[in-house]
Tab-separated table of C-alpha atoms in Angstrom:
chain	number	residue	atom	x	y	z
A	1	MET	CA	-21.615	-22.442	-21.002
A	2	LYS	CA	-20.218	-21.429	-24.380
A	3	PRO	CA	-16.423	-21.134	-24.732
A	4	ALA	CA	-16.583	-17.322	-25.146
A	5	ARG	CA	-18.652	-16.993	-22.007
A	6	GLN	CA	-16.313	-19.333	-20.157
A	7	LEU	CA	-13.386	-17.140	-21.137
A	8	LEU	CA	-15.166	-13.980	-19.973
A	9	ALA	CA	-16.078	-15.644	-16.691
A	10	ALA	CA	-12.474	-16.715	-16.163
A	11	VAL	CA	-11.221	-13.207	-16.877
A	12	ALA	CA	-13.743	-11.740	-14.441
A	13	LEU	CA	-12.708	-14.169	-11.716
A	14	GLY	CA	-9.052	-13.426	-12.380
A	15	CYS	CA	-9.626	-9.692	-12.116
A	16	ALA	CA	-11.536	-10.133	-8.862
A	17	ALA	CA	-8.682	-12.181	-7.436
A	18	LEU	CA	-6.092	-9.672	-8.542
A	19	ALA	CA	-8.080	-6.814	-7.033
A	20	ALA	CA	-7.701	-8.439	-3.624
A	21	LEU	CA	-3.951	-9.039	-3.839
A	22	PRO	CA	-2.299	-6.198	-1.912
A	23	THR	CA	-4.810	-6.202	0.937
A	24	ALA	CA	-5.268	-9.975	1.245
A	25	ALA	CA	-1.599	-10.423	2.143
A	26	GLN	CA	-1.677	-7.818	4.903
A	27	THR	CA	-2.682	-9.276	8.245
A	28	GLY	CA	-2.970	-7.260	11.422
A	29	PRO	CA	-2.997	-8.835	14.879
A	30	THR	CA	-6.207	-10.702	15.648
A	31	PRO	CA	-7.960	-9.944	18.972
A	32	ALA	CA	-6.658	-13.267	20.286
A	33	GLU	CA	-3.092	-12.392	19.293
A	34	ALA	CA	-3.369	-8.946	20.835
A	35	ALA	CA	-4.662	-10.440	24.079
A	36	ARG	CA	-1.531	-12.604	24.298
A	37	TYR	CA	0.886	-9.740	23.713
A	38	GLN	CA	3.320	-8.814	26.447
A	39	GLY	CA	5.948	-6.151	26.850
A	40	LEU	CA	6.404	-3.642	24.064
A	41	HIS	CA	3.942	-5.360	21.743
A	42	ALA	CA	1.197	-5.040	24.358
A	43	ALA	CA	2.116	-1.436	25.139
A	44	ALA	CA	2.202	-0.535	21.442
A	45	HIS	CA	-1.177	-2.133	20.785
A	46	ARG	CA	-2.897	-0.203	23.556
A	47	GLY	CA	-0.924	3.013	22.998
A	48	ASP	CA	0.697	3.025	26.439
A	49	VAL	CA	3.410	5.622	25.941
A	50	ALA	CA	4.554	5.579	29.560
A	51	GLN	CA	5.081	1.824	29.484
A	52	ILE	CA	6.959	2.079	26.189
A	53	GLY	CA	9.282	4.589	27.841
A	54	LYS	CA	9.845	2.347	30.862
A	55	LEU	CA	10.527	-0.735	28.774
A	56	ALA	CA	12.858	1.169	26.440
A	57	ALA	CA	14.797	2.501	29.427
A	58	ALA	CA	15.102	-1.079	30.670
A	59	LYS	CA	16.695	-2.032	27.324
A	60	ALA	CA	13.774	-4.024	25.953
A	61	ASP	CA	14.225	-5.064	22.331
A	62	LEU	CA	12.502	-2.275	20.391
A	63	ASN	CA	12.422	-4.396	17.241
A	64	ALA	CA	11.250	-7.668	18.783
A	65	ARG	CA	9.053	-9.831	16.547
A	66	ASP	CA	5.768	-11.590	17.185
A	67	GLY	CA	4.804	-14.842	15.467
A	68	ASN	CA	4.122	-13.028	12.187
A	69	GLY	CA	7.295	-10.980	12.314
A	70	ARG	CA	5.529	-7.826	13.467
A	71	THR	CA	7.547	-5.413	15.552
A	72	PRO	CA	5.897	-3.173	18.156
A	73	LEU	CA	5.918	-0.418	15.536
A	74	HIS	CA	3.991	-2.588	13.070
A	75	VAL	CA	1.478	-3.365	15.812
A	76	ALA	CA	1.105	0.332	16.633
A	77	ALA	CA	0.582	1.133	12.947
A	78	PHE	CA	-2.142	-1.501	12.593
A	79	ALA	CA	-3.793	-0.185	15.788
A	80	LYS	CA	-3.456	3.477	14.691
A	81	GLN	CA	-1.633	4.249	17.924
A	82	ARG	CA	0.244	7.303	16.698
A	83	ALA	CA	1.614	8.386	20.071
A	84	ALA	CA	3.033	4.888	20.499
A	85	ILE	CA	4.705	5.153	17.092
A	86	GLN	CA	6.278	8.447	18.143
A	87	ALA	CA	7.447	6.971	21.455
A	88	LEU	CA	8.960	3.928	19.754
A	89	ALA	CA	10.731	6.100	17.204
A	90	LYS	CA	12.079	8.389	19.933
A	91	ALA	CA	13.449	5.333	21.730
A	92	GLY	CA	15.232	4.202	18.578
A	93	ALA	CA	12.930	1.651	16.941
A	94	ASP	CA	13.613	0.928	13.279
A	95	LEU	CA	10.870	2.569	11.200
A	96	ASN	CA	11.569	0.605	8.027
A	97	LEU	CA	11.523	-3.061	8.980
A	98	LEU	CA	9.278	-5.494	7.104
A	99	GLU	CA	7.090	-8.105	8.782
A	100	ASN	CA	6.618	-11.626	7.429
A	101	ASP	CA	4.257	-10.509	4.644
A	102	ARG	CA	6.870	-7.866	3.756
A	103	TYR	CA	4.890	-4.837	4.868
A	104	ASP	CA	6.381	-1.856	6.663
A	105	GLY	CA	4.572	0.761	8.739
A	106	VAL	CA	4.186	3.109	5.767
A	107	THR	CA	2.507	0.456	3.630
A	108	ILE	CA	0.313	-0.677	6.530
A	109	ALA	CA	-0.988	2.887	6.969
A	110	SER	CA	-1.311	3.376	3.209
A	111	VAL	CA	-3.432	0.274	2.672
A	112	ALA	CA	-5.632	1.269	5.639
A	113	ASP	CA	-6.177	4.748	4.100
A	114	ASP	CA	-4.880	6.066	7.409
A	115	GLU	CA	-3.544	9.436	6.360
A	116	GLU	CA	-2.785	10.671	9.866
A	117	THR	CA	-0.674	7.657	10.844
A	118	LEU	CA	1.110	7.904	7.512
A	119	ARG	CA	1.776	11.589	8.149
A	120	VAL	CA	3.310	10.752	11.535
A	121	LEU	CA	5.517	8.000	10.106
A	122	LEU	CA	6.801	10.130	7.249
A	123	ALA	CA	7.493	13.065	9.577
A	124	LEU	CA	9.559	10.740	11.769
A	125	GLY	CA	11.678	9.719	8.780
A	126	ALA	CA	10.064	6.472	7.617
A	127	SER	CA	10.790	5.767	3.959
A	128	ALA	CA	8.209	5.894	1.180
A	129	ARG	CA	10.656	4.162	-1.172
A	130	LEU	CA	10.760	0.608	0.152
A	131	VAL	CA	9.950	-2.429	-1.984
A	132	THR	CA	7.228	-4.202	-0.041
A	133	SER	CA	4.806	-7.140	-0.202
A	134	ARG	CA	5.096	-10.483	-1.978
A	135	TYR	CA	4.396	-8.602	-5.214
A	136	ASP	CA	7.630	-6.567	-4.965
A	137	GLY	CA	5.552	-3.419	-5.004
A	138	THR	CA	5.535	-0.184	-3.051
A	139	ALA	CA	3.195	1.658	-0.721
A	140	LEU	CA	2.370	3.941	-3.657
A	141	ILE	CA	1.292	1.043	-5.877
A	142	ALA	CA	-0.891	-0.386	-3.092
A	143	ALA	CA	-2.518	2.980	-2.440
A	144	ALA	CA	-3.079	3.601	-6.162
A	145	HIS	CA	-4.755	0.214	-6.514
A	146	LEU	CA	-7.166	1.109	-3.715
A	147	GLY	CA	-7.817	4.682	-4.873
A	148	HIS	CA	-6.484	6.221	-1.670
A	149	ASP	CA	-5.799	9.534	-3.335
A	150	GLY	CA	-4.824	11.468	-0.203
A	151	VAL	CA	-2.326	8.768	0.710
A	152	VAL	CA	-1.004	8.815	-2.855
A	153	ARG	CA	-0.378	12.543	-2.667
A	154	GLN	CA	1.483	12.159	0.639
A	155	LEU	CA	3.654	9.378	-0.736
A	156	ILE	CA	4.477	11.329	-3.881
A	157	ALA	CA	5.506	14.320	-1.760
A	158	ALA	CA	7.710	11.986	0.313
A	159	GLY	CA	9.606	10.805	-2.755
A	160	ALA	CA	7.918	7.487	-3.476
A	161	PRO	CA	9.203	5.968	-6.754
A	162	LEU	CA	6.608	6.917	-9.351
A	163	ASP	CA	7.468	4.308	-11.961
A	164	HIS	CA	8.344	1.229	-9.940
A	165	VAL	CA	7.196	-1.941	-11.731
A	166	ASN	CA	6.045	-4.797	-9.486
A	167	ASN	CA	6.275	-8.497	-10.296
A	168	LEU	CA	2.828	-8.370	-11.917
A	169	HIS	CA	4.445	-5.910	-14.332
A	170	TRP	CA	2.237	-3.055	-13.138
A	171	THR	CA	3.058	0.487	-12.054
A	172	ALA	CA	1.007	2.744	-9.767
A	173	VAL	CA	-0.531	4.339	-12.876
A	174	ILE	CA	-1.529	0.965	-14.295
A	175	GLU	CA	-2.926	-0.280	-10.979
A	176	SER	CA	-5.045	2.851	-10.552
A	177	ILE	CA	-6.741	1.779	-13.777
A	178	VAL	CA	-6.796	-2.020	-13.903
A	179	LEU	CA	-7.555	-2.577	-10.215
A	180	GLY	CA	-9.694	0.517	-9.759
A	181	ASN	CA	-13.351	1.150	-10.481
A	182	GLY	CA	-12.885	4.253	-12.617
A	183	GLY	CA	-14.628	6.341	-9.959
A	184	ALA	CA	-13.812	9.677	-8.375
A	185	ARG	CA	-11.066	8.514	-6.007
A	186	HIS	CA	-9.266	6.460	-8.631
A	187	GLN	CA	-9.541	9.417	-11.014
A	188	ALA	CA	-8.022	11.677	-8.326
A	189	THR	CA	-5.281	9.099	-7.813
A	190	LEU	CA	-4.467	9.021	-11.514
A	191	LYS	CA	-4.488	12.831	-11.658
A	192	ALA	CA	-1.995	12.993	-8.781
A	193	LEU	CA	0.312	10.589	-10.614
A	194	ILE	CA	-0.033	12.500	-13.885
A	195	ASP	CA	0.655	15.819	-12.133
A	196	ALA	CA	3.762	14.272	-10.560
A	197	LYS	CA	5.014	13.312	-14.057
A	198	ALA	CA	4.712	9.558	-13.705
A	199	ASN	CA	5.599	7.711	-16.902
A	200	LEU	CA	2.361	7.164	-18.829
A	201	GLN	CA	3.917	5.010	-21.539
A	202	LEU	CA	5.071	2.048	-19.456
A	203	LYS	CA	3.163	-1.039	-20.605
A	204	ASP	CA	1.768	-4.069	-18.825
A	205	ARG	CA	2.935	-7.608	-19.557
A	206	GLN	CA	0.544	-7.816	-22.517
A	207	GLY	CA	1.974	-4.645	-24.059
A	208	GLN	CA	-0.982	-2.434	-23.124
A	209	THR	CA	-0.405	1.220	-22.220
A	210	PRO	CA	-2.396	2.958	-19.460
A	211	LEU	CA	-4.450	4.760	-22.127
A	212	GLN	CA	-5.293	1.514	-23.867
A	213	LEU	CA	-6.218	-0.081	-20.562
A	214	ALA	CA	-8.493	2.830	-19.620
A	215	LYS	CA	-10.188	2.707	-23.022
A	216	SER	CA	-10.730	-1.051	-22.807
A	217	ARG	CA	-12.523	-0.583	-19.483
A	218	GLY	CA	-14.655	2.324	-20.629
A	219	TYR	CA	-13.167	4.722	-18.078
A	220	GLY	CA	-13.960	7.886	-20.025
A	221	GLU	CA	-12.691	10.438	-17.510
A	222	MET	CA	-9.400	8.610	-17.142
A	223	VAL	CA	-9.079	8.452	-20.923
A	224	LYS	CA	-9.553	12.234	-21.096
A	225	MET	CA	-6.910	12.844	-18.432
A	226	LEU	CA	-4.405	10.563	-20.082
A	227	GLU	CA	-4.968	12.006	-23.545
A	228	ALA	CA	-4.652	15.560	-22.193
A	229	ALA	CA	-1.320	14.554	-20.645
A	230	GLY	CA	-0.057	13.245	-23.994
A	231	ALA	CA	-0.398	9.533	-23.284
A	232	LYS	CA	-0.502	7.236	-26.324
């Protein structure tokens, strides 16, 4: 393979690896783990609101951790057990704890494109502003990467930090471009960020602006949106 082709292949592999970052680190309970759960973790996983109430009344630890640092609320978020989330919150569970991979309930729902669970969490007072994951990102950055435009709009409305820079030196705007496919949902994600007045001039580690990144990838519709918003 010629050196130029080797370089292109390496870049392609690097991009593929980066595209998997936010989701690869997030690990929900396996069926085997769930089968071993007891107490509040078991009740949260199966959505047993009555049992959650009984255990809470008996002073069970609402924020107990499993082997991966997941609380019952994390387990309920992974399982999309919204009534269990509400019951845990009513009993006093902490909505903003991070598990071992540094994900909270809001980020778990955001990565899963689970708008209804996210809506429940935010209505209960969970924060959209936490720094999460091993990449020091946010739920908004993770959702922008994945093109979860409805989630992005919810997080923006909940006060998520628009211009947070993660340890890859990327913002939500940048991730919607460099880790997206330029398609309809990533375009809608970028539009939501533009409409919310996200900073379009923040550069990546190589000094590239969002507009330059969109042009380099041939994402014509994104280029049009950015230029219309005054991006340089």
